[in-house]
CSV table of C-alpha atoms and ligand atoms in Angstrom, one decimal:
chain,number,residue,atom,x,y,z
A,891,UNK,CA,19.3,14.0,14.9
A,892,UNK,CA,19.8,10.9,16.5
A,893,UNK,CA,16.8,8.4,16.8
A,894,UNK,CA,15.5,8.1,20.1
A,895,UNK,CA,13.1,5.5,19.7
A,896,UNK,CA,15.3,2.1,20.0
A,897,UNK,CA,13.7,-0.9,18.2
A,898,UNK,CA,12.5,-3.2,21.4
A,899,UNK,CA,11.6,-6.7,20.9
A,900,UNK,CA,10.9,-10.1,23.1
A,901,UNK,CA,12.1,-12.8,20.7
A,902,UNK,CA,15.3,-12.5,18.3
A,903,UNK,CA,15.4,-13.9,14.9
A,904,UNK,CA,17.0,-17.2,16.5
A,905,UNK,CA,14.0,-17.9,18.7
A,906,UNK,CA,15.4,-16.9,22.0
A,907,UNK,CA,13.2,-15.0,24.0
A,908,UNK,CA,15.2,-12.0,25.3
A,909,UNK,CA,12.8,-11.8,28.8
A,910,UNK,CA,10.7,-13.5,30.5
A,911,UNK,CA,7.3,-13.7,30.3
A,912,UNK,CA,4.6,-15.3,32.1
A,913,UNK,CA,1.8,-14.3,29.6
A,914,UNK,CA,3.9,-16.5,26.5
A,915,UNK,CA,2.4,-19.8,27.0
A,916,UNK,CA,2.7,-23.2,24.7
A,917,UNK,CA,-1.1,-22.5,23.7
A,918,UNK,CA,-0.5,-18.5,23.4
A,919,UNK,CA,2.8,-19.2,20.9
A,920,UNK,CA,0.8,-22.0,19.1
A,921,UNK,CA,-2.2,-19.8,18.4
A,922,UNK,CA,0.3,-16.8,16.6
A,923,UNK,CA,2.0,-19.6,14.8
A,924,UNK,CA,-1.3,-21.1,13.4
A,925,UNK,CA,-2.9,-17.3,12.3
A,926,UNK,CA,0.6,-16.7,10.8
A,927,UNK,CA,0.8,-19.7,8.9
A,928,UNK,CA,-2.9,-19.3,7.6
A,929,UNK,CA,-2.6,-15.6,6.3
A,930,UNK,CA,0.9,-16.5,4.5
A,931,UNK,CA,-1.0,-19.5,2.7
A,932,UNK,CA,-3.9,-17.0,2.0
A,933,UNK,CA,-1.9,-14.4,0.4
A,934,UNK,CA,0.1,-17.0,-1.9
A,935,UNK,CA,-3.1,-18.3,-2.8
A,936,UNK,CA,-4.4,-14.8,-3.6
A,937,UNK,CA,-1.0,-13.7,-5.5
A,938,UNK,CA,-1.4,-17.2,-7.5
A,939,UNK,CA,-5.5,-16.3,-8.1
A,940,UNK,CA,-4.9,-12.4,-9.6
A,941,UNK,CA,-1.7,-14.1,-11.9
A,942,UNK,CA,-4.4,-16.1,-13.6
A,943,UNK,CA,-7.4,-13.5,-13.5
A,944,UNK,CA,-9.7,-15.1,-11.2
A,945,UNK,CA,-9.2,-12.2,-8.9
A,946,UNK,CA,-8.5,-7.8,-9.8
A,947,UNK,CA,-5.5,-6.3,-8.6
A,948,UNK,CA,-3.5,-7.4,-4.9
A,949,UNK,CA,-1.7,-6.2,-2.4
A,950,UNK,CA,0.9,-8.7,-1.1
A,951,UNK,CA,1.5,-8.5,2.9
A,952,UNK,CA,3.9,-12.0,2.9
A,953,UNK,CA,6.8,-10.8,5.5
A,954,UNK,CA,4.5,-8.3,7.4
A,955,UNK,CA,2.5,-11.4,9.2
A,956,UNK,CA,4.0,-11.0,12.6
A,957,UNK,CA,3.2,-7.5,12.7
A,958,UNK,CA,-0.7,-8.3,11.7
A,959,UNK,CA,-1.2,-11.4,13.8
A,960,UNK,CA,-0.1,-10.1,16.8
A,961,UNK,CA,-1.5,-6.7,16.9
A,962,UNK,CA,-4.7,-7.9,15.6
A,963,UNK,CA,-5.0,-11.3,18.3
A,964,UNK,CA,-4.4,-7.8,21.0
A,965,UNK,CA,-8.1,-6.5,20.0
A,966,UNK,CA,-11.5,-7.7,21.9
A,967,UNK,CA,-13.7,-8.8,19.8
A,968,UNK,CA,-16.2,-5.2,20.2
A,969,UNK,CA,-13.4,-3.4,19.5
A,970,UNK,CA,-13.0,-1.2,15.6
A,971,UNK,CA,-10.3,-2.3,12.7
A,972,UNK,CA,-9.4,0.0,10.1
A,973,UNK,CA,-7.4,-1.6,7.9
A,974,UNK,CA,-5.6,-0.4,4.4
A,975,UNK,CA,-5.4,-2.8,1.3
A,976,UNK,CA,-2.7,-4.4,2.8
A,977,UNK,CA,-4.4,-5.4,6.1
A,978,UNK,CA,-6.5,-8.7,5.1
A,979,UNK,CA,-4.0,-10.6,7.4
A,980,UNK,CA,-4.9,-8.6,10.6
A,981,UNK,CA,-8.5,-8.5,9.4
A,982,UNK,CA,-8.6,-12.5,8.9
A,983,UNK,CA,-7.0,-13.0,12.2
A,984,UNK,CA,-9.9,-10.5,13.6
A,985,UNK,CA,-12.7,-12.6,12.5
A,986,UNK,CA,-13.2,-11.4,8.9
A,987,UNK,CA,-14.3,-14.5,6.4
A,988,UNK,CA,-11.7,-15.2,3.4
A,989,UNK,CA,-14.9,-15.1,1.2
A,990,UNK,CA,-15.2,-11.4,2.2
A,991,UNK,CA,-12.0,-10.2,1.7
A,992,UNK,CA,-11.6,-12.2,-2.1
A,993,UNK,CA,-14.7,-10.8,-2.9
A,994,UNK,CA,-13.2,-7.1,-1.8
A,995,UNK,CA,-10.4,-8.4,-4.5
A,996,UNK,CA,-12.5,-9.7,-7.2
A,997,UNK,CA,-14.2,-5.7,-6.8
A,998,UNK,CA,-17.6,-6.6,-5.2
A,999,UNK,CA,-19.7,-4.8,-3.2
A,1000,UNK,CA,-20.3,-7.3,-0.9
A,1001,UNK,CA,-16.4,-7.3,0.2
A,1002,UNK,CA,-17.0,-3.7,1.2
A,1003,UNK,CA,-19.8,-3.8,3.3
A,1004,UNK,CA,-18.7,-4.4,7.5
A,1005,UNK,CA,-18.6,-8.4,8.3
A,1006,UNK,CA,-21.8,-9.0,10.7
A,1007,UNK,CA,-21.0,-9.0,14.0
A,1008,UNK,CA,-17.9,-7.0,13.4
A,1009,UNK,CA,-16.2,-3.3,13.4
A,1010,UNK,CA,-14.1,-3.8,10.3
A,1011,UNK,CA,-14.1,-1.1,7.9
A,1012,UNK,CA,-13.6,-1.9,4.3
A,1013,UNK,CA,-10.1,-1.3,3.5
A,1014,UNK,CA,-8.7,2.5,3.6
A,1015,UNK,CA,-7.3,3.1,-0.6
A,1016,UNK,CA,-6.4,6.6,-0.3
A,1017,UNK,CA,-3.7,6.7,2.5
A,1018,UNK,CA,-4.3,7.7,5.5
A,1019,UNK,CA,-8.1,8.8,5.2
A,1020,UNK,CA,-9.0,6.1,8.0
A,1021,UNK,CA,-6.8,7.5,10.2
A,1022,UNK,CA,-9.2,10.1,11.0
A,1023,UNK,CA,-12.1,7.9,10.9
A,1024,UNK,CA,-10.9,5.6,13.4
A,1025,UNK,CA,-10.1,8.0,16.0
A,1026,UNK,CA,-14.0,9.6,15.0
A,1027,UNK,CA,-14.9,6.0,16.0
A,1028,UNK,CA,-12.9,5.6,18.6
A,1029,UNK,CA,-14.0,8.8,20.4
A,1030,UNK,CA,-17.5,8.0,19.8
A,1031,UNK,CA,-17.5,4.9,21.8
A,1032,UNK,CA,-16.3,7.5,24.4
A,1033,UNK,CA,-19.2,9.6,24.1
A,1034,UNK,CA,-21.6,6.3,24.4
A,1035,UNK,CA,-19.6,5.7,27.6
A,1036,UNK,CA,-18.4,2.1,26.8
A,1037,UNK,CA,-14.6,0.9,26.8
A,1038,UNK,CA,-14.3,0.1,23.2
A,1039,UNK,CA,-11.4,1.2,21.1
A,1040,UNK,CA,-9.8,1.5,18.1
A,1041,UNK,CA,-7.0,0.4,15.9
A,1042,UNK,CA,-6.3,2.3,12.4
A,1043,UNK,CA,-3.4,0.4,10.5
A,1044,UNK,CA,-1.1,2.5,8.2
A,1045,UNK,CA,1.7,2.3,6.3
A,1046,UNK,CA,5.4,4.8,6.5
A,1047,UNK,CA,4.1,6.4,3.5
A,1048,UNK,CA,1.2,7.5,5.3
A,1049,UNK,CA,2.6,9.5,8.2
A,1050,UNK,CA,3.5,11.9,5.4
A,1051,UNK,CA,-0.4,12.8,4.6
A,1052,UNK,CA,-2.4,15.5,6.4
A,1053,UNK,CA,-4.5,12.8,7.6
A,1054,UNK,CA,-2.2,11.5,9.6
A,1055,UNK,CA,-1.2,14.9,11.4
A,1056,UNK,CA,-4.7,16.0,11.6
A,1057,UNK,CA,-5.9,12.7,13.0
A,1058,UNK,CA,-2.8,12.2,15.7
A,1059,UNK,CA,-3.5,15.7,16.9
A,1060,UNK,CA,-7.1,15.5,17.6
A,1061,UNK,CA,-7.4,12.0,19.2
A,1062,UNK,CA,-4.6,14.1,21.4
A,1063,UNK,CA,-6.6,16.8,22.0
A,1064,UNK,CA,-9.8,14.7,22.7
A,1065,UNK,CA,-7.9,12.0,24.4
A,1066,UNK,CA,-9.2,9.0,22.0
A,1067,UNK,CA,-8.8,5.7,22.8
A,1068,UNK,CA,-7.1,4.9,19.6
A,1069,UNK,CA,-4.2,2.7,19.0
A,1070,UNK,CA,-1.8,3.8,15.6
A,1071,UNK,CA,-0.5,1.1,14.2
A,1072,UNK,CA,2.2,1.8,12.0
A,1073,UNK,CA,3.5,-1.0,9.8
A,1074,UNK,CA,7.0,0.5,8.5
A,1075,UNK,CA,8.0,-2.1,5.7
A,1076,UNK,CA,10.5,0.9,4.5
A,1077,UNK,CA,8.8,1.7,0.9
A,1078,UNK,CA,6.2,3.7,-0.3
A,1079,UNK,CA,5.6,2.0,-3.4
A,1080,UNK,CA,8.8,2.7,-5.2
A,1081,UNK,CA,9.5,4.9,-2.8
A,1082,UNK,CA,12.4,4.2,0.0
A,1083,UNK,CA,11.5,5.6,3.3
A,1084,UNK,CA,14.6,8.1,3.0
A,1085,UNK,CA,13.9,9.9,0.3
A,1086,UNK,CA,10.3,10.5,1.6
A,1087,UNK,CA,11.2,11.8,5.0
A,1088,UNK,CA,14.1,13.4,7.3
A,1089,UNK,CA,12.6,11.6,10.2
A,1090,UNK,CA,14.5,9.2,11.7
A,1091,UNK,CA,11.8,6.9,12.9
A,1092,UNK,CA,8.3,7.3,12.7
A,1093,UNK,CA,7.9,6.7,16.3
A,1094,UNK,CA,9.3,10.3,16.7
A,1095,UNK,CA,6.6,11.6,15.3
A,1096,UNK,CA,3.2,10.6,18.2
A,1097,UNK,CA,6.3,13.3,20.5
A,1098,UNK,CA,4.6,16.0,18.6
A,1099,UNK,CA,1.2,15.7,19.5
A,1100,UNK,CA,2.2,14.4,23.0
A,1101,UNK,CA,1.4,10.6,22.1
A,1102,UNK,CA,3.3,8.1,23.8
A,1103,UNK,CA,5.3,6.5,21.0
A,1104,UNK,CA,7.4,3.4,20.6
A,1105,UNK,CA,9.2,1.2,17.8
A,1106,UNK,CA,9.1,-2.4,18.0
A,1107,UNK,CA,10.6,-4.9,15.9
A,1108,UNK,CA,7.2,-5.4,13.4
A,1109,UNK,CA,8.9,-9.3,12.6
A,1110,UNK,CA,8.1,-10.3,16.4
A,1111,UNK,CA,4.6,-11.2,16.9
A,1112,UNK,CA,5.0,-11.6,20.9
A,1113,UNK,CA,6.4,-7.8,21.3
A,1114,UNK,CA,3.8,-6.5,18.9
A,1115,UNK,CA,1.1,-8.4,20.8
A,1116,UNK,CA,2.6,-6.9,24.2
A,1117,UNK,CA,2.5,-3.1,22.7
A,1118,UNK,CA,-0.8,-3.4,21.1
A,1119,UNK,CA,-2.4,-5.0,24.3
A,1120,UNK,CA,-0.4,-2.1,26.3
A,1121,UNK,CA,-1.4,0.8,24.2
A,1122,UNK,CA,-5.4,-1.1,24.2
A,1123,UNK,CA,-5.1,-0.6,27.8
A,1124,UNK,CA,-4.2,2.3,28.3
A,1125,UNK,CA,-6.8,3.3,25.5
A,1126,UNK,CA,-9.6,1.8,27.7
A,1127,UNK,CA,-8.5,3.4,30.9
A,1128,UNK,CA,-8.6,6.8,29.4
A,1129,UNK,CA,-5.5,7.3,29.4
A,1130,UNK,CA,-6.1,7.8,25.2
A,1131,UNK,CA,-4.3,7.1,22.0
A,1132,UNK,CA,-0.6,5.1,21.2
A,1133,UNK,CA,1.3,5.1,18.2
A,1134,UNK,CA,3.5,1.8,17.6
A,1135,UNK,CA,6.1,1.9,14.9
A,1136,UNK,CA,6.6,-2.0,14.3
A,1137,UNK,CA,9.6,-2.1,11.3
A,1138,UNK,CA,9.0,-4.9,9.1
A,1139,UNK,CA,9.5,-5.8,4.9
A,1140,UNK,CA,7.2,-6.5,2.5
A,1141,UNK,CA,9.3,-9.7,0.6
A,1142,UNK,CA,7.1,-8.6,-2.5
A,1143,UNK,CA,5.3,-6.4,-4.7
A,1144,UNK,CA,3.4,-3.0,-3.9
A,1145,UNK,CA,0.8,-4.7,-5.7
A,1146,UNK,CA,0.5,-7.5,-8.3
A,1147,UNK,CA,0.5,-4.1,-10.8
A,1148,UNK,CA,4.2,-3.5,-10.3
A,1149,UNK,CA,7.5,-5.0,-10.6
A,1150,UNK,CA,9.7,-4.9,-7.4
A,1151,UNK,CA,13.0,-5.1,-9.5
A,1152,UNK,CA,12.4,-1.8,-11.2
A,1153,UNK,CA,13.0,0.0,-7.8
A,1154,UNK,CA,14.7,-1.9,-5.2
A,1155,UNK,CA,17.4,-4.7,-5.4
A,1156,UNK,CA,15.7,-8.1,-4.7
A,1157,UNK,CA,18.3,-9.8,-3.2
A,1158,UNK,CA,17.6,-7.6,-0.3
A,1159,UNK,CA,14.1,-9.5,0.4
A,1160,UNK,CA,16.0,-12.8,-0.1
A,1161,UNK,CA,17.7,-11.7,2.8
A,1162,UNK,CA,15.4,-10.8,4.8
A,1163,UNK,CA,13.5,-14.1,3.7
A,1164,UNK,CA,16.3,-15.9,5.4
A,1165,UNK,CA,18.1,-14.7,8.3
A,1166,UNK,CA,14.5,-12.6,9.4
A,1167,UNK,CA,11.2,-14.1,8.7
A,1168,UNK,CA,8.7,-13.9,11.2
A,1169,UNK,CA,7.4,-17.5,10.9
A,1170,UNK,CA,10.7,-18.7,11.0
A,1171,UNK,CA,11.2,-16.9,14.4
A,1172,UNK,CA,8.1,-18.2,15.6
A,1173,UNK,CA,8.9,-22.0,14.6
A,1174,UNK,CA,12.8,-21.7,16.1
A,1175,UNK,CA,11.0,-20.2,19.2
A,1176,UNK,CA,8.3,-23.4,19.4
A,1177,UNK,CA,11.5,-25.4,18.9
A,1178,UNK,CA,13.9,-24.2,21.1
A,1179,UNK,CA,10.9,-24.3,23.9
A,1180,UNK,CA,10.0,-27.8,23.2
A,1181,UNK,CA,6.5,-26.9,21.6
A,1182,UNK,CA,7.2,-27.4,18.3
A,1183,UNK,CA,4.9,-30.6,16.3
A,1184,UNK,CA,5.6,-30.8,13.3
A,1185,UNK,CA,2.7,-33.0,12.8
A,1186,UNK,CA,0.6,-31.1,14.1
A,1187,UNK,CA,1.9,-28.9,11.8
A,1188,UNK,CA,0.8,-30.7,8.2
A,1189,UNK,CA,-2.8,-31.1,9.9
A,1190,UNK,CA,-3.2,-27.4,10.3
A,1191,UNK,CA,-1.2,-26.9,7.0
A,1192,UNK,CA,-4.0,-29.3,5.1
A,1193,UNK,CA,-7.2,-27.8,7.6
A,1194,UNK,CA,-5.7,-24.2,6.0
A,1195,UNK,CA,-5.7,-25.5,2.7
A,1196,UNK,CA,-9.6,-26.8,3.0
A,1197,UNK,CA,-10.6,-23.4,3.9
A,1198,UNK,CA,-8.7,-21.5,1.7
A,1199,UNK,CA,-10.2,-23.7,-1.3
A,1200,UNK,CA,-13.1,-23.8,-0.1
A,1201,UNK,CA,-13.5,-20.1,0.0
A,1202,UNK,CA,-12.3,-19.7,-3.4
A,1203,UNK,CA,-15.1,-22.3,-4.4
A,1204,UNK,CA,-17.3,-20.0,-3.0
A,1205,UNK,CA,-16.4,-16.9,-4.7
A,1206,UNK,CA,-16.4,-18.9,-8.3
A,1207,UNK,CA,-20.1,-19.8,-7.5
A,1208,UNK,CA,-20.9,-16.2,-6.3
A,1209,UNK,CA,-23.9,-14.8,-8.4
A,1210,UNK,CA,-23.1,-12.3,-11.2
A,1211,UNK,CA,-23.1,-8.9,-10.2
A,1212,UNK,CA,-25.1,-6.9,-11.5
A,1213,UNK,CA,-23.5,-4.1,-12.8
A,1214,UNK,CA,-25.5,-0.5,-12.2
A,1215,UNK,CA,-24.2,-1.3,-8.9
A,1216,UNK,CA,-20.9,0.8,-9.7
A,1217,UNK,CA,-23.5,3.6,-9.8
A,1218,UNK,CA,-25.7,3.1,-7.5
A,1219,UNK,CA,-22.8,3.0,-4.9
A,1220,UNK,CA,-21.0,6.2,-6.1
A,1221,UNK,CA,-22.6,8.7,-3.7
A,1222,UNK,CA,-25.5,7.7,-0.8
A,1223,UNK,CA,-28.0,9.7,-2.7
A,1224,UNK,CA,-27.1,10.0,-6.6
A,1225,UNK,CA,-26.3,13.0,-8.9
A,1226,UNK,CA,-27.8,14.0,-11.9
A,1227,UNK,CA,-24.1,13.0,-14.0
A,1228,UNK,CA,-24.0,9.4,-13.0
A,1229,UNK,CA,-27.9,9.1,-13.4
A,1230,UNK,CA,-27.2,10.5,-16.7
A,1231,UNK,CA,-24.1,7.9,-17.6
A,1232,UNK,CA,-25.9,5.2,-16.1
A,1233,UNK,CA,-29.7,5.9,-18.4
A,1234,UNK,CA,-27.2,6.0,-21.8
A,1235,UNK,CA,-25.3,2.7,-20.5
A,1236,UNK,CA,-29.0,1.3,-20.0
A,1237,UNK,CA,-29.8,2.5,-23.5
A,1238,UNK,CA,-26.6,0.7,-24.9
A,1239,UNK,CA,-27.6,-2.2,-23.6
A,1240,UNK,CA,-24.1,-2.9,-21.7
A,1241,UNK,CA,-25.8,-3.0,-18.0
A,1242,UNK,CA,-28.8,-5.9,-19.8
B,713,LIG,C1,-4.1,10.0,-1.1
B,713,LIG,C2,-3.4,9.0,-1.9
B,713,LIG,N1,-2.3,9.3,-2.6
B,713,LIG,C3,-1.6,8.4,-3.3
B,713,LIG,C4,-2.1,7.1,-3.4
B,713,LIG,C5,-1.3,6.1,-4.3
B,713,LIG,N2,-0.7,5.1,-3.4
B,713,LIG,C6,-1.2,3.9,-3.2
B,713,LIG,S1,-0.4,3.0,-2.1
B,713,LIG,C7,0.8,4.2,-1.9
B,713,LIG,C8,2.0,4.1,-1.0
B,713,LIG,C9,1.6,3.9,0.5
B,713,LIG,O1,2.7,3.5,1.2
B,713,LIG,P1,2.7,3.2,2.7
B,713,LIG,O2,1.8,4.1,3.4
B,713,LIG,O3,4.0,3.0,3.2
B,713,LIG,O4,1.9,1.8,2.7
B,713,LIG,P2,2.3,0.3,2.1
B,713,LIG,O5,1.7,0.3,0.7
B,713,LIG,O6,3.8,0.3,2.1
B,713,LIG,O7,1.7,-0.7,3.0
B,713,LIG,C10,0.4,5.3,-2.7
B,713,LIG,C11,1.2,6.6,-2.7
B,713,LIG,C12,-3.3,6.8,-2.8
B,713,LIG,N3,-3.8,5.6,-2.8
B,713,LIG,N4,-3.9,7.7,-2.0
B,714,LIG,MG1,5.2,1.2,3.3
């Protein structure tokens, strides 16, 4: 079948805005610029700090940052995130501390547990499982009659997991004021989005459960911002949940554990690097409008750097861990097994 869902967007990879629109301002545009440009630097930094074993395993998101920025810059600030291990950019723009999210990376507890102050969940591993959760959440807020909602980020690969089906119908059936935010980069893993599904677009698939759906171009911060805020509205007015497709590209690895080149041909993110990056758009936008500074620029370019580092600091001068906590954390109330592993690691010695 055809796709029905064409991709929409406000700005084209040239910086033209395609339609007018009174809520784009100078400080608006500025703002998306600035987040995008400080989670780019953060996830270099972070790709740089696993290759030299200061941090465990990553999940790049460089290429995705439009999509992140501007649906997370769409949330109030009482509103729930539920991100995946890709999500730190949307989660960073939503308040979360560097610190935080490095010590999720470097396998702490402490990364896990919700910032203070904030409805971030710790980052969904097995796909699709806080898809469910966040419409649980989002209902919730219902039932304590406030206007709260919530926004569960997911990946293509994801719409293929009961979770997804099971969550997308309910928050239908219970009218949830949930937002699905569906970041399409086009691989699962190694796997292209074609050989995982016959759908056309994953937009298609909110029609089933009687969502309203759209697809947006995911490289287009100002048309992700506009959906997001749309779909947040009508989440409020109980009118219930959205699903956004935004299509975007992840220019690197799954994770810093594989190697792009075994699966897909890499001149293909060079590509996209070039003729679509969304912080390119976003500076031939500020440019074409006049707004662009490029010294104002290097001094938010050197204030990004300061944090970054002195986050990292931070993390380096962390105190130990101390290590029965990857028992004690297993289940809220323990079982006799890991009681039993953790006593004979105890009696080795290896936890002293
Ligand atoms: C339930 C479950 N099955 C398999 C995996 C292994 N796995 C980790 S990431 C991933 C691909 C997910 O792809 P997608 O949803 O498109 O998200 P992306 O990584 O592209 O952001 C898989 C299969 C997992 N984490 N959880
Ligand atoms: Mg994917």
């Amino acid at each position: 079948m055809e796709p029905s869902f064409p991709v929409q967007r406000i700005v084209d990879e040239q910086g033209n805005l395609l339609s007018e629109q009174d809520w784009i301002t100078k400080e608006f545009s500025k703002k998306l610029y600035r987040h995008m440009l400080r989670i780019r630097l953060f996830d270099k930094k972070a790709v740089s700090l696993q290759r030299q074993g200061r941090i465990g395993t990553y999940a790049p998101f460089e290429g995705q940052e439009a999509s992140q920025v501007g649906s997370a810059l769409a949330l109030d600030c009482d509103d729930w995130l539920f991100p995946t291990y890709r999500d730190h950019g949307a989660t960073m723009t939503f308040g979360q501390s560097l610190l935080h999210i490095l010590l999720f990376w470097k396998g702490r507890n402490e990364g896990n547990v919700p910032t203070e102050g904030k409805k971030i969940f710790p980052p969904g591993i097995p796909i699709a499982t806080q898809i469910p959760h966040a419409v649980g959440a989002a209902y919730g807020e219902v039932l304590k009659g406030t206007t709260c909602a919530a926004i569960a980020y997911f990946g293509d690969g994801a719409t293929s997991e009961g979770d997804f089906h099971e969550g997308l119908n309910i928050a239908s059936v219970v009218n949830a004021p949930v937002v699905f935010f569906n970041q399409n980069n086009q691989y699962a893993i190694s796997v292209p989005i074609h050989k995982q599904m016959k759908s056309q677009t994953i937009a298609q698939k909110g029609l089933a459960y009687d969502i309203p759906s759209v697809r947006i171009d995911g490289n287009d911060p100002f048309v992700v911002y506009m959906e997001t805020r749309r779909a947040l509205k009508r989440a409020r007015n109980g009118e219930g949940p959205t699903l956004i497709e935004a299509v975007t590209w992840r220019y690197g690895a799954h994770t810093t554990a594989d190697d792009p080149s075994k699966y897909r041909d890499q001149s293909v993110s060079h590509d996209k690097r070039v003729d679509s990056d969304p912080i390119d758009r976003v500076e031939r936008f500020l440019k074409l409008k006049d707004w662009y500074d490029h010294d104002e620029k290097e001094e938010w370019l050197k204030e990004i750097g300061v944090e970054i580092d002195d986050s990292v600091d931070l993390l380096e001068r962390y105190p130990k861990a101390d290590p029965a906590l990857i028992f004690d954390y297993v289940f809220e109330h323990s079982i006799w097994p890991i009681e039993e592993q953790k006593k004979e690691l105890l009696r080795k010695g290896a936890l002293g």
